PDB file of C-alpha atoms and ligand atoms in Angstrom:
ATOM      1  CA  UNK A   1      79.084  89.887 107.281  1.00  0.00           C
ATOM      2  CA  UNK A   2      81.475  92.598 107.260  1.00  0.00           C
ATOM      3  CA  UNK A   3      84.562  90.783 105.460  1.00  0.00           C
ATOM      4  CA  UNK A   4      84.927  87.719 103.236  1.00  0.00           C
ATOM      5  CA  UNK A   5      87.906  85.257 104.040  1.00  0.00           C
ATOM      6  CA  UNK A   6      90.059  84.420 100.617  1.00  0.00           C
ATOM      7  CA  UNK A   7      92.547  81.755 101.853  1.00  0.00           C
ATOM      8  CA  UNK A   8      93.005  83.211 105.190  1.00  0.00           C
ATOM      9  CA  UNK A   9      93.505  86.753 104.421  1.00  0.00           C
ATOM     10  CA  UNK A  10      90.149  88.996 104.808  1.00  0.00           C
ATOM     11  CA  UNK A  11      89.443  90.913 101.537  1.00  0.00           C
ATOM     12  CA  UNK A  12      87.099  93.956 102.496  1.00  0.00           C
ATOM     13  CA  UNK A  13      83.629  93.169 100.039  1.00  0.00           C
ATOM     14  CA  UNK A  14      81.949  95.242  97.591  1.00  0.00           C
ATOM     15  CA  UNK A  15      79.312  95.838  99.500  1.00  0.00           C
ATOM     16  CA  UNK A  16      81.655  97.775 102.140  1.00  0.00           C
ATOM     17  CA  UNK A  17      82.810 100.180  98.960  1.00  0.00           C
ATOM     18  CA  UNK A  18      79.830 102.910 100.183  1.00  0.00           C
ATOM     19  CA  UNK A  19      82.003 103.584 103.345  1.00  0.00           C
ATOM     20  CA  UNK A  20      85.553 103.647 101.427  1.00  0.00           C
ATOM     21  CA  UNK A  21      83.694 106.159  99.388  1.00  0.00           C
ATOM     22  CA  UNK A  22      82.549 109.019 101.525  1.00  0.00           C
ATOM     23  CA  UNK A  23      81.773 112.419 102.154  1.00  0.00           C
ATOM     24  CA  UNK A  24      83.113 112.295 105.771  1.00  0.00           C
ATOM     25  CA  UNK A  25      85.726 110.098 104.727  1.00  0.00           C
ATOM     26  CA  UNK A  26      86.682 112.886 102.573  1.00  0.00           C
ATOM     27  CA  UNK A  27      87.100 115.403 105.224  1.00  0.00           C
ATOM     28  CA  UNK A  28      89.932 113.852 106.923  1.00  0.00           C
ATOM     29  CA  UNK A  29      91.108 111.927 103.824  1.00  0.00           C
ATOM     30  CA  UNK A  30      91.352 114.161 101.032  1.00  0.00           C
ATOM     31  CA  UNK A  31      92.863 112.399  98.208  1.00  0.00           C
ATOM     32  CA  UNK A  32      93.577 115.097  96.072  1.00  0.00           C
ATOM     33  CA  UNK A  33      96.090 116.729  99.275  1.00  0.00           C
ATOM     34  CA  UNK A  34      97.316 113.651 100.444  1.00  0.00           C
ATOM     35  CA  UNK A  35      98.917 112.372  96.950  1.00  0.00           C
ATOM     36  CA  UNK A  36      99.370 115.716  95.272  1.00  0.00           C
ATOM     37  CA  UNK A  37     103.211 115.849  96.667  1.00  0.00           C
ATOM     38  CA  UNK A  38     103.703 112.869  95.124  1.00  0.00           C
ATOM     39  CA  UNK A  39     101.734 112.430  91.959  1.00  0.00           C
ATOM     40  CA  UNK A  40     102.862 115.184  88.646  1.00  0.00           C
ATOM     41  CA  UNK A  41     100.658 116.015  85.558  1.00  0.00           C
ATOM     42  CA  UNK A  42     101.533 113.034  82.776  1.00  0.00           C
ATOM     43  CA  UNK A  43     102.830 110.284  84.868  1.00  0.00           C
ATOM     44  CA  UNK A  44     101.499 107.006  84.971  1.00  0.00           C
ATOM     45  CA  UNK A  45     100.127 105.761  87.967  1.00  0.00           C
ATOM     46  CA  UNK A  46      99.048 102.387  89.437  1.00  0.00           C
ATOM     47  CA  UNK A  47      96.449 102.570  92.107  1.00  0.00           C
ATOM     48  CA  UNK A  48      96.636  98.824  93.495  1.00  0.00           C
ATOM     49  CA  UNK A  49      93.446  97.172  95.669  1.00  0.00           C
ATOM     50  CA  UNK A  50      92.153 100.738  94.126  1.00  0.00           C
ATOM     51  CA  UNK A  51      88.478  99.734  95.722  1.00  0.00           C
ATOM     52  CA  UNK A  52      85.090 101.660  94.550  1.00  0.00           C
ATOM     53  CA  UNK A  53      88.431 104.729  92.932  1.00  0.00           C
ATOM     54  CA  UNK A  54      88.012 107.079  95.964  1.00  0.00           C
ATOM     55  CA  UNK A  55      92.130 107.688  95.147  1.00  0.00           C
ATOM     56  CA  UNK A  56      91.823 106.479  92.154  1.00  0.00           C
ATOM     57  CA  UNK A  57      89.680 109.763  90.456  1.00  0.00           C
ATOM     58  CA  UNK A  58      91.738 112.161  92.267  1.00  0.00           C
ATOM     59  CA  UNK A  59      94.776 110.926  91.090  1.00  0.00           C
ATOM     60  CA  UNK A  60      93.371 110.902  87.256  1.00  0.00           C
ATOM     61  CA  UNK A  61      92.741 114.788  88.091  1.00  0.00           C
ATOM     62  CA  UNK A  62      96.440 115.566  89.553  1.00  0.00           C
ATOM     63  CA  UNK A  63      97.900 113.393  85.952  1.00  0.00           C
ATOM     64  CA  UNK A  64      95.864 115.341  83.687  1.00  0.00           C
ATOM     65  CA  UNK A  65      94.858 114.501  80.211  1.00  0.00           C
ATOM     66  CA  UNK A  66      97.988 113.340  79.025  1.00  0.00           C
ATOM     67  CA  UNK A  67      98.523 110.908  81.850  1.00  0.00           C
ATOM     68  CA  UNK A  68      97.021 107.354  83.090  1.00  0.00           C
ATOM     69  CA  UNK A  69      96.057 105.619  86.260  1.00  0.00           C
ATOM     70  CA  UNK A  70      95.790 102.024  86.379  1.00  0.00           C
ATOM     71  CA  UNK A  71      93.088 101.121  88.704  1.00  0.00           C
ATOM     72  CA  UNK A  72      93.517  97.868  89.456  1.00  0.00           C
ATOM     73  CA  UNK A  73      91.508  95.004  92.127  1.00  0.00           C
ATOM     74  CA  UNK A  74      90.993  91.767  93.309  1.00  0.00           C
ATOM     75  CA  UNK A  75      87.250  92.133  92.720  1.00  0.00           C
ATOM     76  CA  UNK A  76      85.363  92.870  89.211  1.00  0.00           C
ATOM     77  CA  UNK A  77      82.646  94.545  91.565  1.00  0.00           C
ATOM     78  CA  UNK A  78      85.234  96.920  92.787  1.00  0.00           C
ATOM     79  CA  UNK A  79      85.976  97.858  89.342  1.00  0.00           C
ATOM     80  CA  UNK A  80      82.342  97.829  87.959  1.00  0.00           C
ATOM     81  CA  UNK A  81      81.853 100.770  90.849  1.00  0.00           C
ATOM     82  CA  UNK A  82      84.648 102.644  89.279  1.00  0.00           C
ATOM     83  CA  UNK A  83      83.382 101.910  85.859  1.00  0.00           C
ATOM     84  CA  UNK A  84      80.039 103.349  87.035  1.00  0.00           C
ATOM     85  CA  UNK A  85      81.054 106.066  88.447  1.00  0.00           C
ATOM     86  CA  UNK A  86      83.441 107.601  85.136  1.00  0.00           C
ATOM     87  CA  UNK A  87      81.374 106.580  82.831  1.00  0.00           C
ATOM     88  CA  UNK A  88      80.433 109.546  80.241  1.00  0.00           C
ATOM     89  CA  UNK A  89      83.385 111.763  81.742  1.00  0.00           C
ATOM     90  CA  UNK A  90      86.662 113.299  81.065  1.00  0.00           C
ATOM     91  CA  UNK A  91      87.898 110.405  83.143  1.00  0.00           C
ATOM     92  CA  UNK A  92      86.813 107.528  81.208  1.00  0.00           C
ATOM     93  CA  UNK A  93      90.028 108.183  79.142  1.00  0.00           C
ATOM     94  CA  UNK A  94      92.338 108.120  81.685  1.00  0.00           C
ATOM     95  CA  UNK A  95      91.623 105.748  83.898  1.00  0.00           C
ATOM     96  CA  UNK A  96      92.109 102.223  83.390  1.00  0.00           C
ATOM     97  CA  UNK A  97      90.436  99.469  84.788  1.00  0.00           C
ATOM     98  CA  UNK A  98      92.837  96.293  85.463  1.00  0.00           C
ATOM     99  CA  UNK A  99      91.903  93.021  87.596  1.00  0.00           C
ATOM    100  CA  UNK A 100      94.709  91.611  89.172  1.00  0.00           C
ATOM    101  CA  UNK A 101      95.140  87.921  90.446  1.00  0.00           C
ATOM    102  CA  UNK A 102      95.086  87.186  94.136  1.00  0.00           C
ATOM    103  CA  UNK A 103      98.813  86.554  94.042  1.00  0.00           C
ATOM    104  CA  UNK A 104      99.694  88.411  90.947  1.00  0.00           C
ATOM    105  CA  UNK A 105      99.387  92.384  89.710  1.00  0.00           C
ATOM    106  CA  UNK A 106      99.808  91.290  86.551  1.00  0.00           C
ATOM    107  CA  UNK A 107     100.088  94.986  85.114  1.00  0.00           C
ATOM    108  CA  UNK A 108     102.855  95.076  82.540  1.00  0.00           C
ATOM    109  CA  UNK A 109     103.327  98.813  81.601  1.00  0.00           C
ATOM    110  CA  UNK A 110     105.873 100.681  83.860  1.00  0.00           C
ATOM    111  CA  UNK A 111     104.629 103.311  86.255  1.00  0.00           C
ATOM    112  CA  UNK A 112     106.050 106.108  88.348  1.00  0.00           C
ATOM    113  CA  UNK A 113     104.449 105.801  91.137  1.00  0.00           C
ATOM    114  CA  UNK A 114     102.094 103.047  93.314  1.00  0.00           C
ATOM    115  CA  UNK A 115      99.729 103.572  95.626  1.00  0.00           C
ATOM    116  CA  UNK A 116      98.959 100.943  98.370  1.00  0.00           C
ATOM    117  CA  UNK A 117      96.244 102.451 100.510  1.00  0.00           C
ATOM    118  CA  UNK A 118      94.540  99.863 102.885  1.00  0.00           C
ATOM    119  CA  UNK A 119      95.180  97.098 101.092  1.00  0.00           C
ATOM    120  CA  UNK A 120      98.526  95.325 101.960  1.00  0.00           C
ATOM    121  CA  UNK A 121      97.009  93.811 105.053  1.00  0.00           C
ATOM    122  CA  UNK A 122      94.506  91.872 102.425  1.00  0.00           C
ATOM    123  CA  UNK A 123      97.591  90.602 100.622  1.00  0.00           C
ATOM    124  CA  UNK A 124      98.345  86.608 101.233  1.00  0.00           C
ATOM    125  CA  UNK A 125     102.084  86.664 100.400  1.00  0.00           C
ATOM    126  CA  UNK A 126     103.502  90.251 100.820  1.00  0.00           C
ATOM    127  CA  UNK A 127     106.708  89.619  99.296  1.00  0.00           C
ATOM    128  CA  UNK A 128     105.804  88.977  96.185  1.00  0.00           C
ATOM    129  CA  UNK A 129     103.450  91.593  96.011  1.00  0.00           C
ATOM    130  CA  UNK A 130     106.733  94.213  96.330  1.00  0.00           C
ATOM    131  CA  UNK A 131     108.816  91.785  94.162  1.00  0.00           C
ATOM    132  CA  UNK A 132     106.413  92.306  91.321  1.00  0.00           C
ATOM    133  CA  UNK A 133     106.095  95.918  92.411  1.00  0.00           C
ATOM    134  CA  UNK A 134     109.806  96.645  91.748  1.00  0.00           C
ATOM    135  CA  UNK A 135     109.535  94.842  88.418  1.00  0.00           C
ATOM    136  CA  UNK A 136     107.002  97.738  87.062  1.00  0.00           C
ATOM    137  CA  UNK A 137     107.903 100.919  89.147  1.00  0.00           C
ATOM    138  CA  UNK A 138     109.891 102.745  87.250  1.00  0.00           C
ATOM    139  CA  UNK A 139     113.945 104.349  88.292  1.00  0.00           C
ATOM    140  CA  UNK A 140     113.271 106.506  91.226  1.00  0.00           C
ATOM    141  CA  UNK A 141     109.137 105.868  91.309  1.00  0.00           C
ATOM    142  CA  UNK A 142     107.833 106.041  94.318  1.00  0.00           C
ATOM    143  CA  UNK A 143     105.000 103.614  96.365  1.00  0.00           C
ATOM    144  CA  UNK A 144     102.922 105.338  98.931  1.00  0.00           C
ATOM    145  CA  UNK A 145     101.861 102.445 101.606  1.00  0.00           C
ATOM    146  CA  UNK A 146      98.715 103.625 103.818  1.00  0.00           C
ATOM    147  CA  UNK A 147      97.281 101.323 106.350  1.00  0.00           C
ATOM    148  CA  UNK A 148      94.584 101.314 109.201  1.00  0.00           C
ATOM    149  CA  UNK A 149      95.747 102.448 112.255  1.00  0.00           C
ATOM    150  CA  UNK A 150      94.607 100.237 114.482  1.00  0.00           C
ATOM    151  CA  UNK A 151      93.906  97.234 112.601  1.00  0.00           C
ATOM    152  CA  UNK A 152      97.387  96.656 111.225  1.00  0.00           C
ATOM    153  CA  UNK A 153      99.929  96.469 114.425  1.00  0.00           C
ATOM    154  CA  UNK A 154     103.045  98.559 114.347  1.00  0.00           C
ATOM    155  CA  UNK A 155     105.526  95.764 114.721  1.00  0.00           C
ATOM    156  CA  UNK A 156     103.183  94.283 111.417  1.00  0.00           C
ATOM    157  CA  UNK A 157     103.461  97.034 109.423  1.00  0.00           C
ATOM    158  CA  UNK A 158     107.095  97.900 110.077  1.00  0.00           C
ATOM    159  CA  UNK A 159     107.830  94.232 108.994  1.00  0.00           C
ATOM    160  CA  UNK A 160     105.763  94.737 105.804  1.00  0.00           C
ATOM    161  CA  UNK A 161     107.944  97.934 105.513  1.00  0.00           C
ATOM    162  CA  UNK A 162     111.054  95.837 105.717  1.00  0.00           C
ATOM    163  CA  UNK A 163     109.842  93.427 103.321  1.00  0.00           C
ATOM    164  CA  UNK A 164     109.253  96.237 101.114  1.00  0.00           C
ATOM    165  CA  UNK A 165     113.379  97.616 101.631  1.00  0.00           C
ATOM    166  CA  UNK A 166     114.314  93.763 101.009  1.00  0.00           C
ATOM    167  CA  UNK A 167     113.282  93.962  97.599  1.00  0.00           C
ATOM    168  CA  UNK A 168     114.848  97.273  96.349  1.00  0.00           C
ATOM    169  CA  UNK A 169     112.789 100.065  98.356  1.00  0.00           C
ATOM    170  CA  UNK A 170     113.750 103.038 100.353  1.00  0.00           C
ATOM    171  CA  UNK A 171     112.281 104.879 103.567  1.00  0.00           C
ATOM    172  CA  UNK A 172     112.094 108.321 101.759  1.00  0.00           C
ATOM    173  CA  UNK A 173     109.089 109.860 103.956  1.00  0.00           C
ATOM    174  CA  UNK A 174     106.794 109.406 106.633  1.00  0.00           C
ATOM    175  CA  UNK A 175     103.410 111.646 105.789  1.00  0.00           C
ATOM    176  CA  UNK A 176     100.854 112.024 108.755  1.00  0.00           C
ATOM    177  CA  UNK A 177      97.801 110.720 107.383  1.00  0.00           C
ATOM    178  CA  UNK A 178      94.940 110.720 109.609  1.00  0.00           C
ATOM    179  CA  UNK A 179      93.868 107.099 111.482  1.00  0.00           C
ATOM    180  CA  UNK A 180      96.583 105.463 109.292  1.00  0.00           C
ATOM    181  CA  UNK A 181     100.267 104.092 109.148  1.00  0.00           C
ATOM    182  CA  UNK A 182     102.154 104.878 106.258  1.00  0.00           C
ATOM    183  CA  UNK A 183     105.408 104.975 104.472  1.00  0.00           C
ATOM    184  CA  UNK A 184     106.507 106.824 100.579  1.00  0.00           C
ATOM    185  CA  UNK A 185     109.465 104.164  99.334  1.00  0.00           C
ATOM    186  CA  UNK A 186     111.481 104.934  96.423  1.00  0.00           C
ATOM    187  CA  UNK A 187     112.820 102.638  94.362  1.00  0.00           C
ATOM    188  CA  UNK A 188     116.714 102.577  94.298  1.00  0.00           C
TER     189      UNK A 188
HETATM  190  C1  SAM O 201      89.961  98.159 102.321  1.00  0.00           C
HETATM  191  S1  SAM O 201      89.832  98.226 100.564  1.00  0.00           S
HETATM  192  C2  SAM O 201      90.678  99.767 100.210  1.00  0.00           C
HETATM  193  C3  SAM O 201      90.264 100.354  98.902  1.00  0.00           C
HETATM  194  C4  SAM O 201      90.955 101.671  98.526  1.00  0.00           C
HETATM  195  N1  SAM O 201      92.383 101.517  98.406  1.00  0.00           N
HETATM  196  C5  SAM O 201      90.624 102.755  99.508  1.00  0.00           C
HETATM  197  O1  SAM O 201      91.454 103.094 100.365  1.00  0.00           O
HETATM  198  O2  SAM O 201      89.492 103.261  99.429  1.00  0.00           O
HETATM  199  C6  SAM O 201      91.015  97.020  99.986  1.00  0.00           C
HETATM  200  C7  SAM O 201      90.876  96.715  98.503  1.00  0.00           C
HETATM  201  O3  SAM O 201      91.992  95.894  98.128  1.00  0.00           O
HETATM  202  C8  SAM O 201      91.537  94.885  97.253  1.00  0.00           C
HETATM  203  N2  SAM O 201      92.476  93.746  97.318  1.00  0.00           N
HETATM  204  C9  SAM O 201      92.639  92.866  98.325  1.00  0.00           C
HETATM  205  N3  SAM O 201      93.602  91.986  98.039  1.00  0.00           N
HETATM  206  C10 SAM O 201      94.069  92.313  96.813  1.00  0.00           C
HETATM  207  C11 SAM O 201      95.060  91.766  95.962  1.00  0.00           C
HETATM  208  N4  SAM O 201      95.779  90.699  96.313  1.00  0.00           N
HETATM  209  N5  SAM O 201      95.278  92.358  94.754  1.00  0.00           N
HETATM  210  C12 SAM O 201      94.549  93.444  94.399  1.00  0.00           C
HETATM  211  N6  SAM O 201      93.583  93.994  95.153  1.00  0.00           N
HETATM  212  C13 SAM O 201      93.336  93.445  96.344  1.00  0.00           C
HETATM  213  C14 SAM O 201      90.136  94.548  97.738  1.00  0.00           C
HETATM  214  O4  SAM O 201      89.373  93.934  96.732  1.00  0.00           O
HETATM  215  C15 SAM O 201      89.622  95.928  98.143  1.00  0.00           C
HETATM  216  O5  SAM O 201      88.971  96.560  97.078  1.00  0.00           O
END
């Protein structure tokens, strides 16, 4: 079975994480070019529903040594891949391992930027999930929304965009991201 149900919302399982984490993906998804505009050396950044890390190590790389990435899931397996995988490596030290609640991040340091890349569609109620995003982005941090082409709607993800502007976000960009919708907010 590909997807588990978690009160009516389909959360994509651990043993999926292989194809979030590949080679080919990598060729028309490269993390380190898609969030490099977005992402400078020392920030902190939160990498939420962060899966088996395939933004996740990227994004330690663009914040350097001085900086952080929260990784943070629904699912200790998705973590325990990450763990894996940084183990014994610069990275260890800079990225941060965080389980969230279904219905709560639950991360309490402040962050400059958030990165919601496939996930929101998981996400039971999605105005919290902003709600408790605007409580630890930062002034002017930014949240880069990514989601499936054609398994999230337009008129779906344009509401979840709205939803998003209803709790303190701006439209600042559109990037072209390939097979995906997306959005880069800005808090106001
Ligand atoms: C389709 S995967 C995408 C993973 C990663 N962002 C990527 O693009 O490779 C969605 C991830 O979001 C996580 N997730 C789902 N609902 C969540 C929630 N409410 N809070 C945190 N993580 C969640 C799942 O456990 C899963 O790892």
């Amino acid at each position: 079975m590909w997807w588990l149900r978690l009160k009516g919302k389909h959360v994509c399982p651990v043993e999926r994480a292989g194809t979030l984490d590949s080679r080919i993906r990598r060729l028309v998804q490269n993390p380190y070019k898609i969030l490099k505009p977005y992402i400078k050396k020392n920030m902190t950044v939160l990498d939420i529903g962060c899966g088996p890390g395939f933004f996740s190590i990227d994004m330690a790389k663009i914040v350097g040594s001085s900086g952080r990435v929260i990784a943070a899931d629904l699912q200790y397996g998705m973590l325990e891949k990450i763990k894996n995988k940084i183990k014994g490596t610069k990275f260890q030290e800079r990225i941060i391992l965080h389980k969230c609640e279904k219905d709560k991040i639950g991360v309490t340091k402040k962050v400059d930027f958030v990165l919601l890349f496939y996930m929101v569609h998981e996400v039971p109620d999605i105005e919290l999930l902003f709600k408790e995003i605007g409580t630890i982005l930062k002034p002017k941090g930014q949240v880069f929304i990514a989601e499936p082409l054609f398994h999230v709607s337009k008129q779906v993800f344009e509401n979840n965009i709205k939803k998003a502007c209803n709790k303190g976000l701006k439209i600042v960009q559109r990037p072209r991201i390939f097979f995906s919708k997306t959005a880069v907010l800005e808090k106001t």
